[in-house]
């Protein structure tokens, strides 16, 4: 069973998350209440997922995230951040620091369960950074052969659109900020505006037809490719 570490100093929230995930049998959950304890617990437990509150005593969630990402042994542990609904800046910086997803407070338990399952599913599969072939319910993409089809029909993409799709699919079910997309797909060309990401996503969506809806706009943050796996 996957191990989840919850880092939250508000005990009733931590307890609620633990209860929810353990009741549905999704995970076994450990909780700690301070940032410095979180670093120690991650080293000892090697959790499959860390749910990390931003407002913590001793060491903030942002610092914990930064430190976990810096250390090679914890650089790849999935992190879901808990943030206040009002602080969009926190969410953006959390994602830029390498958090995989975020959940806003007050926590919706149904949303929490869904996000946790999505992140754990992704972690169990092959290394997402090495996706060469993606088989979805409608989208088939062979990134080595530069071949994209939707419902069996080939789709012609420009090089940028192709790279954008590849990066979104490699990071499926994960929110990518416009800045990360820009950096990854356009490199460090500082004459490109973040708005051009929106333009390219718009074109990519319309070329992908029915699959276009799987590229979700996450308001104020960026985009997420929602996985729709092929039936097995
Ligand atoms: Ca807190």
Short mmCIF file of C-alpha atoms and ligand atoms in Angstrom, two decimals:
data_model
loop_
_atom_site.label_atom_id
_atom_site.label_comp_id
_atom_site.label_asym_id
_atom_site.label_seq_id
_atom_site.Cartn_x
_atom_site.Cartn_y
_atom_site.Cartn_z
CA UNK A 1 0.00 0.00 0.00
CA UNK A 2 1.37 3.46 -0.86
CA UNK A 3 2.75 5.53 2.01
CA UNK A 4 1.66 9.15 2.28
CA UNK A 5 3.25 11.75 4.52
CA UNK A 6 0.96 14.62 5.57
CA UNK A 7 2.77 17.75 6.76
CA UNK A 8 0.25 20.00 8.49
CA UNK A 9 0.35 21.71 11.88
CA UNK A 10 -3.44 22.04 12.15
CA UNK A 11 -4.19 18.72 13.75
CA UNK A 12 -7.84 18.46 12.78
CA UNK A 13 -6.99 18.97 9.09
CA UNK A 14 -4.14 16.45 9.27
CA UNK A 15 -6.42 13.97 11.04
CA UNK A 16 -9.19 14.44 8.48
CA UNK A 17 -6.83 13.80 5.57
CA UNK A 18 -5.40 10.72 7.28
CA UNK A 19 -8.86 9.39 8.03
CA UNK A 20 -10.08 10.00 4.46
CA UNK A 21 -7.16 8.30 2.72
CA UNK A 22 -7.00 5.35 5.09
CA UNK A 23 -10.76 4.79 5.14
CA UNK A 24 -10.91 4.40 1.35
CA UNK A 25 -7.86 2.15 1.46
CA UNK A 26 -5.87 4.47 -0.83
CA UNK A 27 -2.84 4.75 1.41
CA UNK A 28 -1.32 4.45 4.84
CA UNK A 29 -0.71 7.90 6.27
CA UNK A 30 1.81 9.39 8.66
CA UNK A 31 1.45 12.97 9.86
CA UNK A 32 3.96 15.52 11.12
CA UNK A 33 3.34 19.12 12.13
CA UNK A 34 6.58 20.99 11.43
CA UNK A 35 8.70 21.67 8.38
CA UNK A 36 11.94 20.37 9.88
CA UNK A 37 10.18 17.18 10.97
CA UNK A 38 8.96 16.77 7.42
CA UNK A 39 12.51 16.59 6.07
CA UNK A 40 13.45 13.92 8.60
CA UNK A 41 10.24 11.95 8.01
CA UNK A 42 10.74 11.94 4.23
CA UNK A 43 14.25 10.56 4.70
CA UNK A 44 13.05 7.84 7.08
CA UNK A 45 9.75 6.82 5.47
CA UNK A 46 10.58 7.25 1.78
CA UNK A 47 6.89 8.10 1.18
CA UNK A 48 5.21 7.67 -2.21
CA UNK A 49 3.61 11.09 -1.81
CA UNK A 50 3.98 14.16 0.41
CA UNK A 51 0.95 16.37 1.12
CA UNK A 52 2.55 19.61 2.22
CA UNK A 53 0.89 22.59 3.88
CA UNK A 54 2.52 25.95 3.10
CA UNK A 55 2.07 27.54 6.52
CA UNK A 56 4.18 25.53 8.92
CA UNK A 57 6.20 26.29 12.04
CA UNK A 58 10.02 26.34 11.91
CA UNK A 59 10.36 25.80 8.17
CA UNK A 60 7.69 26.84 5.64
CA UNK A 61 6.20 24.46 3.12
CA UNK A 62 7.91 26.42 0.35
CA UNK A 63 11.30 25.85 2.00
CA UNK A 64 10.55 22.17 2.57
CA UNK A 65 9.61 21.79 -1.10
CA UNK A 66 12.76 23.56 -2.24
CA UNK A 67 14.98 21.40 -0.02
CA UNK A 68 13.30 18.15 -1.05
CA UNK A 69 13.78 19.03 -4.71
CA UNK A 70 17.45 19.95 -4.17
CA UNK A 71 18.41 16.62 -2.61
CA UNK A 72 18.92 13.86 -5.16
CA UNK A 73 17.36 11.17 -2.96
CA UNK A 74 14.11 13.11 -2.57
CA UNK A 75 14.10 15.12 -5.80
CA UNK A 76 11.43 12.94 -7.40
CA UNK A 77 9.03 12.36 -4.51
CA UNK A 78 5.58 13.60 -5.60
CA UNK A 79 4.36 16.65 -3.66
CA UNK A 80 0.82 18.00 -3.41
CA UNK A 81 0.68 21.42 -1.77
CA UNK A 82 -2.12 22.62 0.48
CA UNK A 83 -2.74 26.32 -0.06
CA UNK A 84 -5.23 28.93 1.01
CA UNK A 85 -7.79 29.71 -1.67
CA UNK A 86 -6.84 33.36 -1.62
CA UNK A 87 -3.12 33.14 -2.28
CA UNK A 88 -2.61 32.53 -5.96
CA UNK A 89 1.02 33.68 -5.66
CA UNK A 90 1.76 30.79 -3.29
CA UNK A 91 0.32 28.28 -5.69
CA UNK A 92 2.34 29.57 -8.62
CA UNK A 93 5.58 29.59 -6.65
CA UNK A 94 4.81 26.11 -5.30
CA UNK A 95 4.40 24.76 -8.80
CA UNK A 96 7.52 26.58 -9.96
CA UNK A 97 9.43 24.96 -7.11
CA UNK A 98 8.42 21.58 -8.42
CA UNK A 99 5.24 20.65 -6.56
CA UNK A 100 3.17 18.24 -8.65
CA UNK A 101 -0.22 19.63 -7.81
CA UNK A 102 -2.03 21.71 -5.22
CA UNK A 103 -5.25 21.51 -3.25
CA UNK A 104 -6.91 24.61 -1.88
CA UNK A 105 -8.24 24.96 1.65
CA UNK A 106 -10.84 24.35 2.87
CA UNK A 107 -10.00 20.88 1.62
CA UNK A 108 -12.66 19.06 -0.39
CA UNK A 109 -12.24 15.44 0.61
CA UNK A 110 -13.51 14.14 -2.70
CA UNK A 111 -11.04 16.33 -4.60
CA UNK A 112 -8.26 15.27 -2.26
CA UNK A 113 -8.93 11.58 -2.89
CA UNK A 114 -8.99 12.12 -6.67
CA UNK A 115 -5.76 14.14 -6.71
CA UNK A 116 -3.95 11.66 -4.50
CA UNK A 117 -5.00 8.71 -6.65
CA UNK A 118 -3.92 10.53 -9.82
CA UNK A 119 -0.47 11.34 -8.43
CA UNK A 120 0.04 7.83 -7.06
CA UNK A 121 -1.03 6.27 -10.38
CA UNK A 122 1.48 8.39 -12.23
CA UNK A 123 4.22 7.46 -9.78
CA UNK A 124 3.66 3.75 -10.27
CA UNK A 125 3.88 3.85 -14.05
CA UNK A 126 6.99 4.22 -16.12
CA UNK A 127 9.11 7.31 -15.65
CA UNK A 128 6.88 10.01 -17.16
CA UNK A 129 9.92 11.92 -18.38
CA UNK A 130 10.61 9.03 -20.74
CA UNK A 131 7.29 8.83 -22.51
CA UNK A 132 8.02 7.97 -26.11
CA UNK A 133 4.69 6.42 -26.93
CA UNK A 134 1.39 7.47 -25.39
CA UNK A 135 -1.76 5.40 -25.90
CA UNK A 136 -4.87 7.15 -24.68
CA UNK A 137 -8.53 6.36 -25.26
CA UNK A 138 -8.53 8.57 -28.39
CA UNK A 139 -5.04 10.02 -28.68
CA UNK A 140 -2.13 7.95 -29.91
CA UNK A 141 1.23 9.68 -29.92
CA UNK A 142 4.55 8.20 -30.94
CA UNK A 143 6.94 11.00 -30.02
CA UNK A 144 9.98 9.30 -31.54
CA UNK A 145 8.29 8.72 -34.88
CA UNK A 146 6.61 12.16 -34.73
CA UNK A 147 3.25 10.53 -35.34
CA UNK A 148 0.04 11.77 -33.73
CA UNK A 149 -3.41 10.34 -34.36
CA UNK A 150 -6.82 11.07 -32.87
CA UNK A 151 -9.36 8.27 -33.27
CA UNK A 152 -7.03 6.79 -35.85
CA UNK A 153 -6.81 9.92 -38.01
CA UNK A 154 -3.39 11.57 -38.38
CA UNK A 155 -2.98 15.09 -37.02
CA UNK A 156 -0.41 17.48 -38.48
CA UNK A 157 1.28 19.70 -35.91
CA UNK A 158 3.97 22.34 -36.15
CA UNK A 159 7.19 21.63 -34.31
CA UNK A 160 6.18 23.91 -31.42
CA UNK A 161 2.73 22.37 -31.14
CA UNK A 162 4.30 18.93 -31.16
CA UNK A 163 6.77 19.84 -28.41
CA UNK A 164 4.02 21.47 -26.40
CA UNK A 165 1.89 18.33 -26.64
CA UNK A 166 4.82 16.11 -25.73
CA UNK A 167 5.66 18.13 -22.62
CA UNK A 168 1.99 18.22 -21.54
CA UNK A 169 1.62 14.46 -22.05
CA UNK A 170 4.88 13.67 -20.27
CA UNK A 171 3.55 15.63 -17.30
CA UNK A 172 -0.04 14.46 -17.58
CA UNK A 173 -2.40 15.16 -14.68
CA UNK A 174 -0.01 17.82 -13.51
CA UNK A 175 -0.44 21.58 -13.70
CA UNK A 176 2.24 23.32 -15.78
CA UNK A 177 2.64 27.07 -15.46
CA UNK A 178 2.95 29.19 -18.59
CA UNK A 179 6.49 30.03 -17.54
CA UNK A 180 7.51 26.39 -17.37
CA UNK A 181 5.94 25.72 -20.76
CA UNK A 182 7.71 28.74 -22.21
CA UNK A 183 11.05 27.69 -20.79
CA UNK A 184 10.69 24.12 -21.92
CA UNK A 185 9.16 24.58 -25.36
CA UNK A 186 10.57 27.96 -26.36
CA UNK A 187 13.81 27.87 -24.43
CA UNK A 188 15.02 31.09 -22.93
CA UNK A 189 13.91 33.32 -25.75
CA UNK A 190 12.94 36.38 -23.78
CA UNK A 191 11.16 38.02 -26.66
CA UNK A 192 8.38 35.49 -26.46
CA UNK A 193 5.49 36.54 -24.26
CA UNK A 194 3.58 34.15 -22.03
CA UNK A 195 0.52 35.05 -24.07
CA UNK A 196 1.94 33.11 -27.01
CA UNK A 197 1.64 29.95 -24.90
CA UNK A 198 -2.11 30.55 -24.81
CA UNK A 199 -2.19 31.07 -28.56
CA UNK A 200 -0.32 27.83 -29.24
CA UNK A 201 -2.42 25.86 -26.77
CA UNK A 202 -5.53 27.20 -28.53
CA UNK A 203 -4.28 26.02 -31.93
CA UNK A 204 -3.17 22.68 -30.55
CA UNK A 205 -6.59 22.12 -28.98
CA UNK A 206 -8.43 22.82 -32.19
CA UNK A 207 -6.15 20.53 -34.21
CA UNK A 208 -6.65 17.74 -31.68
CA UNK A 209 -10.45 17.94 -32.02
CA UNK A 210 -12.09 15.72 -29.38
CA UNK A 211 -8.79 15.31 -27.53
CA UNK A 212 -8.39 19.09 -27.23
CA UNK A 213 -10.68 19.12 -24.20
CA UNK A 214 -8.12 17.01 -22.34
CA UNK A 215 -5.88 20.08 -22.22
CA UNK A 216 -7.48 21.92 -19.32
CA UNK A 217 -6.97 25.56 -18.50
CA UNK A 218 -6.20 25.94 -14.81
CA UNK A 219 -7.26 29.51 -14.18
CA UNK A 220 -4.45 31.78 -13.07
CA UNK A 221 -1.89 28.96 -13.20
CA UNK A 222 -1.47 27.31 -16.56
CA UNK A 223 -2.46 24.07 -18.23
CA UNK A 224 -2.92 20.41 -17.42
CA UNK A 225 -3.23 17.43 -19.77
CA UNK A 226 -5.83 15.15 -18.24
CA UNK A 227 -5.04 11.51 -18.86
CA UNK A 228 -7.76 9.39 -20.44
CA UNK A 229 -6.14 5.99 -20.64
CA UNK A 230 -7.11 3.47 -23.28
CA UNK A 231 -9.35 0.69 -22.01
CA UNK A 232 -7.36 -2.45 -21.36
CA1 LIG B 1 -0.73 25.20 8.60
#
